[in-house]
PDB file of C-alpha atoms in Angstrom:
ATOM      1  CA  UNK A  88      -6.695  -3.532   4.383  1.00 68.00           C
ATOM      2  CA  UNK A  89      -3.143  -2.821   3.265  1.00 89.00           C
ATOM      3  CA  UNK A  90      -2.104   0.749   3.764  1.00 97.00           C
ATOM      4  CA  UNK A  91       0.993   2.006   2.045  1.00 98.00           C
ATOM      5  CA  UNK A  92       3.926   4.295   2.837  1.00 98.00           C
ATOM      6  CA  UNK A  93       5.044   6.467  -0.073  1.00 98.00           C
ATOM      7  CA  UNK A  94       8.389   8.131   0.145  1.00 98.00           C
ATOM      8  CA  UNK A  95       8.022  11.740  -0.915  1.00 98.00           C
ATOM      9  CA  UNK A  96      10.754  12.798  -3.464  1.00 98.00           C
ATOM     10  CA  UNK A  97      12.578   9.689  -2.115  1.00 98.00           C
ATOM     11  CA  UNK A  98      12.672  10.656   1.571  1.00 98.00           C
ATOM     12  CA  UNK A  99      13.145  14.464   1.490  1.00 97.00           C
ATOM     13  CA  UNK A 100      13.433  14.840   5.244  1.00 97.00           C
ATOM     14  CA  UNK A 101      16.259  12.270   5.481  1.00 98.00           C
ATOM     15  CA  UNK A 102      18.297  12.636   2.096  1.00 98.00           C
ATOM     16  CA  UNK A 103      18.527  14.966  -0.876  1.00 98.00           C
ATOM     17  CA  UNK A 104      15.250  14.909  -2.768  1.00 98.00           C
ATOM     18  CA  UNK A 105      14.887  13.531  -6.237  1.00 98.00           C
ATOM     19  CA  UNK A 106      18.400  12.094  -6.323  1.00 98.00           C
ATOM     20  CA  UNK A 107      19.920   8.763  -6.878  1.00 98.00           C
ATOM     21  CA  UNK A 108      21.511   8.450  -3.475  1.00 97.00           C
ATOM     22  CA  UNK A 109      18.210   9.590  -1.899  1.00 98.00           C
ATOM     23  CA  UNK A 110      16.213   6.945  -3.785  1.00 98.00           C
ATOM     24  CA  UNK A 111      18.715   4.140  -2.926  1.00 97.00           C
ATOM     25  CA  UNK A 112      18.665   4.940   0.723  1.00 97.00           C
ATOM     26  CA  UNK A 113      14.802   5.207   0.777  1.00 98.00           C
ATOM     27  CA  UNK A 114      14.533   1.766  -0.794  1.00 97.00           C
ATOM     28  CA  UNK A 115      17.001   0.379   1.700  1.00 96.00           C
ATOM     29  CA  UNK A 116      14.824   1.855   4.485  1.00 97.00           C
ATOM     30  CA  UNK A 117      11.709   0.369   3.105  1.00 97.00           C
ATOM     31  CA  UNK A 118       8.651   1.994   1.338  1.00 98.00           C
ATOM     32  CA  UNK A 119       5.845   0.647  -0.647  1.00 98.00           C
ATOM     33  CA  UNK A 120       6.318   3.317  -3.313  1.00 98.00           C
ATOM     34  CA  UNK A 121       8.983   5.875  -4.408  1.00 98.00           C
ATOM     35  CA  UNK A 122       7.420   9.216  -5.352  1.00 98.00           C
ATOM     36  CA  UNK A 123       9.492  11.456  -7.706  1.00 98.00           C
ATOM     37  CA  UNK A 124       8.954  14.537  -9.807  1.00 98.00           C
ATOM     38  CA  UNK A 125       9.848  14.893 -13.482  1.00 98.00           C
ATOM     39  CA  UNK A 126      10.239  17.822 -15.837  1.00 98.00           C
ATOM     40  CA  UNK A 127      11.425  18.198 -19.412  1.00 98.00           C
ATOM     41  CA  UNK A 128      14.718  19.897 -20.388  1.00 98.00           C
ATOM     42  CA  UNK A 129      15.454  22.059 -23.498  1.00 98.00           C
ATOM     43  CA  UNK A 130      16.814  18.970 -25.227  1.00 98.00           C
ATOM     44  CA  UNK A 131      13.804  16.873 -24.327  1.00 97.00           C
ATOM     45  CA  UNK A 132      15.349  14.850 -21.507  1.00 98.00           C
ATOM     46  CA  UNK A 133      13.303  13.770 -18.536  1.00 98.00           C
ATOM     47  CA  UNK A 134      14.972  15.021 -15.268  1.00 98.00           C
ATOM     48  CA  UNK A 135      14.037  14.691 -11.654  1.00 98.00           C
ATOM     49  CA  UNK A 136      13.060  18.110 -10.254  1.00 98.00           C
ATOM     50  CA  UNK A 137      10.170  19.419  -8.240  1.00 98.00           C
ATOM     51  CA  UNK A 138      10.381  22.977  -9.655  1.00 97.00           C
ATOM     52  CA  UNK A 139       9.835  24.263 -13.186  1.00 98.00           C
ATOM     53  CA  UNK A 140      12.785  26.657 -12.548  1.00 98.00           C
ATOM     54  CA  UNK A 141      16.019  25.668 -10.897  1.00 98.00           C
ATOM     55  CA  UNK A 142      15.530  25.857  -7.157  1.00 95.00           C
ATOM     56  CA  UNK A 143      17.833  27.910  -5.104  1.00 92.00           C
ATOM     57  CA  UNK A 144      16.959  25.712  -2.112  1.00 92.00           C
ATOM     58  CA  UNK A 145      17.890  22.420  -3.497  1.00 95.00           C
ATOM     59  CA  UNK A 146      20.361  23.375  -6.254  1.00 96.00           C
ATOM     60  CA  UNK A 147      23.693  25.307  -6.284  1.00 96.00           C
ATOM     61  CA  UNK A 148      25.724  26.500  -9.261  1.00 97.00           C
ATOM     62  CA  UNK A 149      29.242  25.056  -9.356  1.00 97.00           C
ATOM     63  CA  UNK A 150      30.518  26.037 -12.912  1.00 97.00           C
ATOM     64  CA  UNK A 151      29.150  26.935 -16.299  1.00 98.00           C
ATOM     65  CA  UNK A 152      29.085  24.152 -18.881  1.00 98.00           C
ATOM     66  CA  UNK A 153      31.350  26.186 -21.036  1.00 97.00           C
ATOM     67  CA  UNK A 154      33.129  29.636 -20.580  1.00 97.00           C
ATOM     68  CA  UNK A 155      30.858  32.500 -21.440  1.00 97.00           C
ATOM     69  CA  UNK A 156      27.601  30.447 -21.263  1.00 98.00           C
ATOM     70  CA  UNK A 157      25.056  33.264 -21.454  1.00 98.00           C
ATOM     71  CA  UNK A 158      22.528  31.248 -19.321  1.00 98.00           C
ATOM     72  CA  UNK A 159      24.953  30.890 -16.429  1.00 98.00           C
ATOM     73  CA  UNK A 160      24.219  30.984 -13.423  1.00 98.00           C
ATOM     74  CA  UNK A 161      21.621  28.324 -13.932  1.00 98.00           C
ATOM     75  CA  UNK A 162      19.877  28.705 -10.538  1.00 98.00           C
ATOM     76  CA  UNK A 163      16.583  30.441 -11.198  1.00 98.00           C
ATOM     77  CA  UNK A 164      16.480  29.679 -14.881  1.00 98.00           C
ATOM     78  CA  UNK A 165      13.651  27.614 -16.295  1.00 98.00           C
ATOM     79  CA  UNK A 166      14.272  23.870 -16.567  1.00 98.00           C
ATOM     80  CA  UNK A 167      12.967  23.853 -20.153  1.00 98.00           C
ATOM     81  CA  UNK A 168      15.526  26.520 -21.143  1.00 98.00           C
ATOM     82  CA  UNK A 169      18.463  24.450 -20.001  1.00 98.00           C
ATOM     83  CA  UNK A 170      19.966  21.214 -21.433  1.00 98.00           C
ATOM     84  CA  UNK A 171      20.766  18.159 -19.464  1.00 98.00           C
ATOM     85  CA  UNK A 172      24.363  18.837 -19.639  1.00 98.00           C
ATOM     86  CA  UNK A 173      23.818  22.356 -18.203  1.00 98.00           C
ATOM     87  CA  UNK A 174      21.673  20.965 -15.423  1.00 98.00           C
ATOM     88  CA  UNK A 175      24.218  18.292 -14.567  1.00 98.00           C
ATOM     89  CA  UNK A 176      26.784  20.838 -13.477  1.00 98.00           C
ATOM     90  CA  UNK A 177      24.553  21.662 -10.497  1.00 98.00           C
ATOM     91  CA  UNK A 178      25.000  20.264  -7.042  1.00 98.00           C
ATOM     92  CA  UNK A 179      21.620  19.021  -5.880  1.00 98.00           C
ATOM     93  CA  UNK A 180      22.913  17.209  -2.770  1.00 96.00           C
ATOM     94  CA  UNK A 181      22.934  20.024  -0.191  1.00 92.00           C
ATOM     95  CA  UNK A 182      20.080  22.264   1.075  1.00 87.00           C
ATOM     96  CA  UNK A 183      21.682  25.678   1.165  1.00 77.00           C
ATOM     97  CA  UNK A 184      22.332  27.268   4.520  1.00 66.00           C
ATOM     98  CA  UNK A 185      21.049  30.678   3.250  1.00 58.00           C
ATOM     99  CA  UNK A 186      17.614  29.236   3.703  1.00 62.00           C
ATOM    100  CA  UNK A 187      17.440  28.780   7.544  1.00 63.00           C
ATOM    101  CA  UNK A 188      13.703  28.694   7.538  1.00 75.00           C
ATOM    102  CA  UNK A 189      13.822  25.402   5.584  1.00 84.00           C
ATOM    103  CA  UNK A 190      12.795  22.630   8.032  1.00 87.00           C
ATOM    104  CA  UNK A 191      14.531  19.939   6.074  1.00 93.00           C
ATOM    105  CA  UNK A 192      17.969  21.547   6.415  1.00 88.00           C
ATOM    106  CA  UNK A 193      17.869  20.397  10.046  1.00 88.00           C
ATOM    107  CA  UNK A 194      17.195  16.705   9.311  1.00 94.00           C
ATOM    108  CA  UNK A 195      18.472  15.977   5.849  1.00 95.00           C
ATOM    109  CA  UNK A 196      21.927  14.381   5.482  1.00 96.00           C
ATOM    110  CA  UNK A 197      23.725  16.312   2.925  1.00 95.00           C
ATOM    111  CA  UNK A 198      25.489  14.337  -0.008  1.00 97.00           C
ATOM    112  CA  UNK A 199      27.648  16.941  -1.643  1.00 96.00           C
ATOM    113  CA  UNK A 200      28.365  16.874  -5.396  1.00 96.00           C
ATOM    114  CA  UNK A 201      25.136  14.940  -6.165  1.00 98.00           C
ATOM    115  CA  UNK A 202      23.953  15.477  -9.698  1.00 98.00           C
ATOM    116  CA  UNK A 203      20.341  15.897 -11.069  1.00 98.00           C
ATOM    117  CA  UNK A 204      19.432  12.500 -12.486  1.00 98.00           C
ATOM    118  CA  UNK A 205      17.310  11.493 -15.490  1.00 98.00           C
ATOM    119  CA  UNK A 206      14.177   9.418 -15.121  1.00 98.00           C
ATOM    120  CA  UNK A 207      15.976   6.635 -16.992  1.00 98.00           C
ATOM    121  CA  UNK A 208      18.860   6.677 -14.419  1.00 98.00           C
ATOM    122  CA  UNK A 209      16.389   6.233 -11.552  1.00 97.00           C
ATOM    123  CA  UNK A 210      14.591   3.339 -13.329  1.00 97.00           C
ATOM    124  CA  UNK A 211      17.994   1.714 -13.977  1.00 95.00           C
ATOM    125  CA  UNK A 212      18.777   2.116 -10.237  1.00 95.00           C
ATOM    126  CA  UNK A 213      15.469   0.530  -9.264  1.00 94.00           C
ATOM    127  CA  UNK A 214      16.079  -2.352 -11.660  1.00 91.00           C
ATOM    128  CA  UNK A 215      19.682  -2.725 -10.299  1.00 92.00           C
ATOM    129  CA  UNK A 216      18.169  -3.154  -6.823  1.00 91.00           C
ATOM    130  CA  UNK A 217      15.731  -5.738  -8.156  1.00 86.00           C
ATOM    131  CA  UNK A 218      13.114  -3.754  -6.370  1.00 88.00           C
ATOM    132  CA  UNK A 219      10.044  -5.505  -7.797  1.00 88.00           C
ATOM    133  CA  UNK A 220       8.001  -4.694  -4.638  1.00 92.00           C
ATOM    134  CA  UNK A 221       8.620  -0.949  -4.898  1.00 96.00           C
ATOM    135  CA  UNK A 222       6.163   0.902  -7.054  1.00 97.00           C
ATOM    136  CA  UNK A 223       7.308   4.010  -8.977  1.00 97.00           C
ATOM    137  CA  UNK A 224       5.076   7.050  -8.524  1.00 98.00           C
ATOM    138  CA  UNK A 225       6.034   9.628 -11.145  1.00 98.00           C
ATOM    139  CA  UNK A 226       4.568  13.125 -10.850  1.00 98.00           C
ATOM    140  CA  UNK A 227       4.679  15.081 -14.099  1.00 98.00           C
ATOM    141  CA  UNK A 228       5.255  18.680 -13.230  1.00 98.00           C
ATOM    142  CA  UNK A 229       2.851  20.596 -15.481  1.00 98.00           C
ATOM    143  CA  UNK A 230       1.166  23.898 -14.762  1.00 97.00           C
ATOM    144  CA  UNK A 231      -1.536  24.989 -17.168  1.00 97.00           C
ATOM    145  CA  UNK A 232      -1.299  28.630 -15.876  1.00 96.00           C
ATOM    146  CA  UNK A 233       2.447  28.740 -16.828  1.00 97.00           C
ATOM    147  CA  UNK A 234       2.560  27.438 -20.396  1.00 97.00           C
ATOM    148  CA  UNK A 235       5.936  29.075 -20.996  1.00 97.00           C
ATOM    149  CA  UNK A 236       7.483  26.738 -18.490  1.00 98.00           C
ATOM    150  CA  UNK A 237       5.436  23.635 -19.137  1.00 96.00           C
ATOM    151  CA  UNK A 238       5.698  20.901 -21.850  1.00 96.00           C
ATOM    152  CA  UNK A 239       2.702  19.967 -23.878  1.00 97.00           C
ATOM    153  CA  UNK A 240       0.954  17.632 -21.541  1.00 98.00           C
ATOM    154  CA  UNK A 241       0.253  14.883 -24.055  1.00 98.00           C
ATOM    155  CA  UNK A 242       3.749  14.827 -25.494  1.00 98.00           C
ATOM    156  CA  UNK A 243       5.258  14.926 -21.967  1.00 98.00           C
ATOM    157  CA  UNK A 244       3.003  12.026 -20.864  1.00 98.00           C
ATOM    158  CA  UNK A 245       4.004  10.011 -23.853  1.00 98.00           C
ATOM    159  CA  UNK A 246       7.674  10.491 -23.247  1.00 98.00           C
ATOM    160  CA  UNK A 247       7.347   9.432 -19.659  1.00 98.00           C
ATOM    161  CA  UNK A 248       5.249   6.414 -20.498  1.00 98.00           C
ATOM    162  CA  UNK A 249       7.750   5.411 -23.231  1.00 98.00           C
ATOM    163  CA  UNK A 250      10.656   5.663 -20.806  1.00 98.00           C
ATOM    164  CA  UNK A 251       8.831   3.498 -18.168  1.00 98.00           C
ATOM    165  CA  UNK A 252       7.958   0.981 -20.906  1.00 97.00           C
ATOM    166  CA  UNK A 253      11.659   0.728 -22.003  1.00 96.00           C
ATOM    167  CA  UNK A 254      12.621  -0.216 -18.404  1.00 95.00           C
ATOM    168  CA  UNK A 255       9.700  -2.628 -18.093  1.00 93.00           C
ATOM    169  CA  UNK A 256       8.096  -0.667 -15.274  1.00 93.00           C
ATOM    170  CA  UNK A 257       4.857   0.395 -17.056  1.00 93.00           C
ATOM    171  CA  UNK A 258       2.772  -2.363 -15.360  1.00 91.00           C
ATOM    172  CA  UNK A 259       3.800  -1.209 -11.830  1.00 91.00           C
ATOM    173  CA  UNK A 260       3.705   2.504 -11.882  1.00 97.00           C
ATOM    174  CA  UNK A 261       1.496   5.422 -10.945  1.00 98.00           C
ATOM    175  CA  UNK A 262       1.268   8.527 -12.992  1.00 98.00           C
ATOM    176  CA  UNK A 263       0.631  11.669 -10.795  1.00 98.00           C
ATOM    177  CA  UNK A 264      -0.250  15.260 -11.685  1.00 98.00           C
ATOM    178  CA  UNK A 265      -2.051  18.300 -10.502  1.00 98.00           C
ATOM    179  CA  UNK A 266      -2.666  18.950 -14.124  1.00 98.00           C
ATOM    180  CA  UNK A 267      -5.469  16.641 -15.026  1.00 98.00           C
ATOM    181  CA  UNK A 268      -4.731  16.890 -18.837  1.00 97.00           C
ATOM    182  CA  UNK A 269      -1.910  14.421 -17.958  1.00 98.00           C
ATOM    183  CA  UNK A 270      -4.376  12.109 -16.136  1.00 98.00           C
ATOM    184  CA  UNK A 271      -6.833  12.176 -18.940  1.00 98.00           C
ATOM    185  CA  UNK A 272      -4.165  11.374 -21.615  1.00 98.00           C
ATOM    186  CA  UNK A 273      -2.602   8.635 -19.514  1.00 98.00           C
ATOM    187  CA  UNK A 274      -6.093   7.069 -19.068  1.00 98.00           C
ATOM    188  CA  UNK A 275      -6.450   7.011 -22.882  1.00 98.00           C
ATOM    189  CA  UNK A 276      -3.071   5.687 -23.906  1.00 98.00           C
ATOM    190  CA  UNK A 277      -2.073   3.564 -20.871  1.00 97.00           C
ATOM    191  CA  UNK A 278      -5.386   2.486 -19.215  1.00 97.00           C
ATOM    192  CA  UNK A 279      -3.569  -0.197 -17.279  1.00 95.00           C
ATOM    193  CA  UNK A 280      -1.644   2.351 -15.184  1.00 97.00           C
ATOM    194  CA  UNK A 281      -2.574   3.796 -11.841  1.00 98.00           C
ATOM    195  CA  UNK A 282      -3.441   7.450 -12.129  1.00 98.00           C
ATOM    196  CA  UNK A 283      -3.288   9.807  -9.120  1.00 98.00           C
ATOM    197  CA  UNK A 284      -5.246  13.042  -9.430  1.00 98.00           C
ATOM    198  CA  UNK A 285      -3.379  15.471  -7.100  1.00 98.00           C
ATOM    199  CA  UNK A 286      -5.365  18.213  -5.415  1.00 98.00           C
ATOM    200  CA  UNK A 287      -4.752  21.090  -3.079  1.00 97.00           C
ATOM    201  CA  UNK A 288      -6.801  24.225  -2.412  1.00 96.00           C
ATOM    202  CA  UNK A 289      -4.411  26.452  -4.321  1.00 95.00           C
ATOM    203  CA  UNK A 290      -4.819  24.623  -7.643  1.00 96.00           C
ATOM    204  CA  UNK A 291      -8.409  23.561  -7.709  1.00 95.00           C
ATOM    205  CA  UNK A 292      -9.048  26.513  -9.943  1.00 93.00           C
ATOM    206  CA  UNK A 293      -7.039  24.778 -12.701  1.00 95.00           C
ATOM    207  CA  UNK A 294      -9.963  22.622 -13.467  1.00 92.00           C
ATOM    208  CA  UNK A 295     -12.954  23.907 -15.389  1.00 82.00           C
ATOM    209  CA  UNK A 296     -16.458  22.839 -14.217  1.00 78.00           C
ATOM    210  CA  UNK A 297     -15.016  21.076 -11.164  1.00 88.00           C
ATOM    211  CA  UNK A 298     -18.363  21.140  -9.300  1.00 87.00           C
ATOM    212  CA  UNK A 299     -18.779  20.451  -5.607  1.00 90.00           C
ATOM    213  CA  UNK A 300     -17.889  16.797  -5.793  1.00 95.00           C
ATOM    214  CA  UNK A 301     -14.084  16.759  -6.450  1.00 97.00           C
ATOM    215  CA  UNK A 302     -13.606  13.033  -6.250  1.00 98.00           C
ATOM    216  CA  UNK A 303     -16.344  12.509  -8.839  1.00 97.00           C
ATOM    217  CA  UNK A 304     -14.671  15.007 -11.140  1.00 97.00           C
ATOM    218  CA  UNK A 305     -11.258  13.309 -10.618  1.00 98.00           C
ATOM    219  CA  UNK A 306     -12.876   9.928 -11.529  1.00 98.00           C
ATOM    220  CA  UNK A 307     -14.435  11.498 -14.687  1.00 96.00           C
ATOM    221  CA  UNK A 308     -10.906  12.746 -15.625  1.00 97.00           C
ATOM    222  CA  UNK A 309      -9.568   9.202 -15.448  1.00 98.00           C
ATOM    223  CA  UNK A 310      -8.070   9.037 -12.067  1.00 98.00           C
ATOM    224  CA  UNK A 311      -7.841   5.745 -10.132  1.00 98.00           C
ATOM    225  CA  UNK A 312      -6.790   7.413  -6.924  1.00 98.00           C
ATOM    226  CA  UNK A 313      -7.386  10.762  -5.346  1.00 98.00           C
ATOM    227  CA  UNK A 314      -4.291  12.353  -3.719  1.00 98.00           C
ATOM    228  CA  UNK A 315      -5.180  15.360  -1.667  1.00 98.00           C
ATOM    229  CA  UNK A 316      -3.180  17.619   0.550  1.00 98.00           C
ATOM    230  CA  UNK A 317      -3.893  16.522   4.169  1.00 98.00           C
ATOM    231  CA  UNK A 318      -5.703  19.750   5.066  1.00 98.00           C
ATOM    232  CA  UNK A 319      -8.478  18.668   2.616  1.00 98.00           C
ATOM    233  CA  UNK A 320      -9.023  15.209   4.172  1.00 98.00           C
ATOM    234  CA  UNK A 321     -12.151  14.752   6.377  1.00 98.00           C
ATOM    235  CA  UNK A 322     -15.114  12.439   6.619  1.00 98.00           C
ATOM    236  CA  UNK A 323     -16.924  14.126   3.798  1.00 98.00           C
ATOM    237  CA  UNK A 324     -14.096  13.799   1.286  1.00 98.00           C
ATOM    238  CA  UNK A 325     -13.421  10.198   2.234  1.00 98.00           C
ATOM    239  CA  UNK A 326     -17.076   9.387   1.672  1.00 98.00           C
ATOM    240  CA  UNK A 327     -17.239  11.125  -1.631  1.00 98.00           C
ATOM    241  CA  UNK A 328     -14.000   9.346  -2.738  1.00 98.00           C
ATOM    242  CA  UNK A 329     -15.520   5.972  -1.725  1.00 98.00           C
ATOM    243  CA  UNK A 330     -18.712   6.783  -3.704  1.00 98.00           C
ATOM    244  CA  UNK A 331     -16.540   7.655  -6.765  1.00 98.00           C
ATOM    245  CA  UNK A 332     -14.686   4.349  -6.397  1.00 98.00           C
ATOM    246  CA  UNK A 333     -11.334   6.016  -5.528  1.00 98.00           C
ATOM    247  CA  UNK A 334      -8.731   5.239  -3.005  1.00 97.00           C
ATOM    248  CA  UNK A 335      -7.175   8.195  -1.193  1.00 98.00           C
ATOM    249  CA  UNK A 336      -3.435   8.684  -0.784  1.00 98.00           C
ATOM    250  CA  UNK A 337      -2.837  11.846   1.322  1.00 98.00           C
ATOM    251  CA  UNK A 338       0.182  14.120   1.265  1.00 98.00           C
ATOM    252  CA  UNK A 339       2.526  15.273   2.861  1.00 98.00           C
ATOM    253  CA  UNK A 340       2.212  13.723   6.306  1.00 98.00           C
ATOM    254  CA  UNK A 341       5.340  14.058   8.514  1.00 98.00           C
ATOM    255  CA  UNK A 342       3.801  13.900  12.025  1.00 96.00           C
ATOM    256  CA  UNK A 343       2.872  10.586  13.586  1.00 97.00           C
ATOM    257  CA  UNK A 344      -0.248  12.095  15.197  1.00 98.00           C
ATOM    258  CA  UNK A 345      -1.401  13.388  11.906  1.00 98.00           C
ATOM    259  CA  UNK A 346      -0.572  10.165  10.335  1.00 98.00           C
ATOM    260  CA  UNK A 347      -2.673   8.326  12.940  1.00 98.00           C
ATOM    261  CA  UNK A 348      -5.621  10.651  12.211  1.00 98.00           C
ATOM    262  CA  UNK A 349      -5.306   9.968   8.457  1.00 98.00           C
ATOM    263  CA  UNK A 350      -5.252   6.215   9.117  1.00 98.00           C
ATOM    264  CA  UNK A 351      -8.384   6.500  11.291  1.00 98.00           C
ATOM    265  CA  UNK A 352     -10.136   8.255   8.417  1.00 98.00           C
ATOM    266  CA  UNK A 353      -9.396   5.285   6.156  1.00 98.00           C
ATOM    267  CA  UNK A 354      -6.741   6.480   3.762  1.00 98.00           C
ATOM    268  CA  UNK A 355      -5.092   3.904   1.531  1.00 98.00           C
ATOM    269  CA  UNK A 356      -1.670   5.585   1.414  1.00 98.00           C
ATOM    270  CA  UNK A 357       0.429   8.169   3.201  1.00 98.00           C
ATOM    271  CA  UNK A 358       2.983  10.249   1.413  1.00 98.00           C
ATOM    272  CA  UNK A 359       5.696  11.341   3.668  1.00 98.00           C
ATOM    273  CA  UNK A 360       9.146  13.005   3.836  1.00 98.00           C
ATOM    274  CA  UNK A 361       9.939  10.831   6.802  1.00 98.00           C
ATOM    275  CA  UNK A 362       9.300   7.152   6.005  1.00 98.00           C
ATOM    276  CA  UNK A 363      11.098   6.207   9.134  1.00 98.00           C
ATOM    277  CA  UNK A 364       8.451   8.002  11.258  1.00 98.00           C
ATOM    278  CA  UNK A 365       5.602   6.310   9.374  1.00 98.00           C
ATOM    279  CA  UNK A 366       7.267   2.871   9.785  1.00 98.00           C
ATOM    280  CA  UNK A 367       7.171   3.406  13.521  1.00 98.00           C
ATOM    281  CA  UNK A 368       3.449   4.309  13.294  1.00 98.00           C
ATOM    282  CA  UNK A 369       2.875   1.157  11.149  1.00 98.00           C
ATOM    283  CA  UNK A 370       4.553  -1.005  13.803  1.00 98.00           C
ATOM    284  CA  UNK A 371       2.304   0.558  16.545  1.00 97.00           C
ATOM    285  CA  UNK A 372      -0.777  -0.113  14.464  1.00 97.00           C
ATOM    286  CA  UNK A 373       0.265  -3.651  13.465  1.00 97.00           C
ATOM    287  CA  UNK A 374       0.062  -2.653   9.768  1.00 97.00           C
ATOM    288  CA  UNK A 375       2.042  -4.506   7.070  1.00 96.00           C
ATOM    289  CA  UNK A 376       5.477  -2.921   6.767  1.00 97.00           C
ATOM    290  CA  UNK A 377       7.275  -2.659   3.369  1.00 96.00           C
ATOM    291  CA  UNK A 378      10.365  -4.725   3.222  1.00 94.00           C
ATOM    292  CA  UNK A 379      13.678  -2.940   2.960  1.00 95.00           C
ATOM    293  CA  UNK A 380      15.383  -3.479  -0.434  1.00 93.00           C
ATOM    294  CA  UNK A 381      18.998  -4.344  -1.004  1.00 81.00           C
ATOM    295  CA  UNK A 382      21.772  -4.985  -1.595  1.00 72.00           C
ATOM    296  CA  UNK A 383      22.393  -4.051  -5.165  1.00 67.00           C
ATOM    297  CA  UNK A 384      22.428  -7.029  -7.596  1.00 58.00           C
ATOM    298  CA  UNK A 385      25.979  -7.876  -8.783  1.00 58.00           C
ATOM    299  CA  UNK A 386      26.619  -6.637 -12.362  1.00 50.00           C
ATOM    300  CA  UNK A 387      25.598  -9.077 -15.015  1.00 50.00           C
ATOM    301  CA  UNK A 388      23.198 -10.945 -12.804  1.00 43.00           C
TER     302      UNK A 388
END
C-alpha cells in the first residue's frame, strides 16, 4: 500500500511556513502533498496563514501601508480586518528571536523579506514547476467559536474551490478543515474532491452530536479521509476509520520513532514539518518515495 508524506505548511521545520520559497524548496525535496493554510482578508483575498490573527511568531511589521494607517502595527490584528496590501508589508520569512521556546527557530532556515502569498500565487508556482504529482492540501482556517474572525464557511469554501478550478487543480486537491461545515459544503458542491476531516481533542466540542464513533461522524459529514492529531491514533481509532471507509492521515509527526509507530498502525499518510526525516524513514521501510520536483519550467513553455 502506498503511504504518503505530506509537507506541513510546506516544510515548517526547514523553511518559512506558508511561503512561496518554502513551498518551492519542499517540492524540490520531494513530497506527495503540500499542505497549506488559507484565510480570507478584508478585501476577500485568499492568503496563506495558519492564524486568524497576524502571528507574532511568523510575522514582523516592517512599515505601514501608508503614513498614519490606524491599523498599524498589523501584528496581532485579525486577518479579516486587513487588506492584502497591508498584509504584504509584513516579513513572514523569519521566526522571531523573541520566541526562544519555538522549536522551529533552531532548524528553520530564515528567508528575510518574504511576503505573505495568495493562494493563487502558490497555485501559479506549482503550475510553473509542472508539479503534476504533487497534490495540494488546502486547509481552510475556520473557527465556529470565533465568528468575528471567521468567514462564512460556504462562501469561503466556494472562493477556494473557484480559485483551484481557475488553476486547473480542482481534480487533484484535498480540502481540509477542523470546521466540518466546510467539509459538508465541499461534499455538496465538489463531490470529486478529497475531503479531510481534521480532529484534535481540543476541538471535538465544535461538532454537535458527535457520538462515540468519531470516524463514522466524519464520514457522515462528507469526509473521505480522517486526519487526527497523532495523540488520538491507536488501534481502536484505526479500526473505526476502516469500518467507516476512511483512510487516516496523521499530524504532525516529526520524530522517526513516532512515524514508525504510525506506519505500523496502518496510516495512509503522515503530515510532517520535516519531510527530510520522513524520507529517511521511507527509505528504511522500502516505501515508495515521492520524486523531487524541478527545475522550474522555462517561461512560455
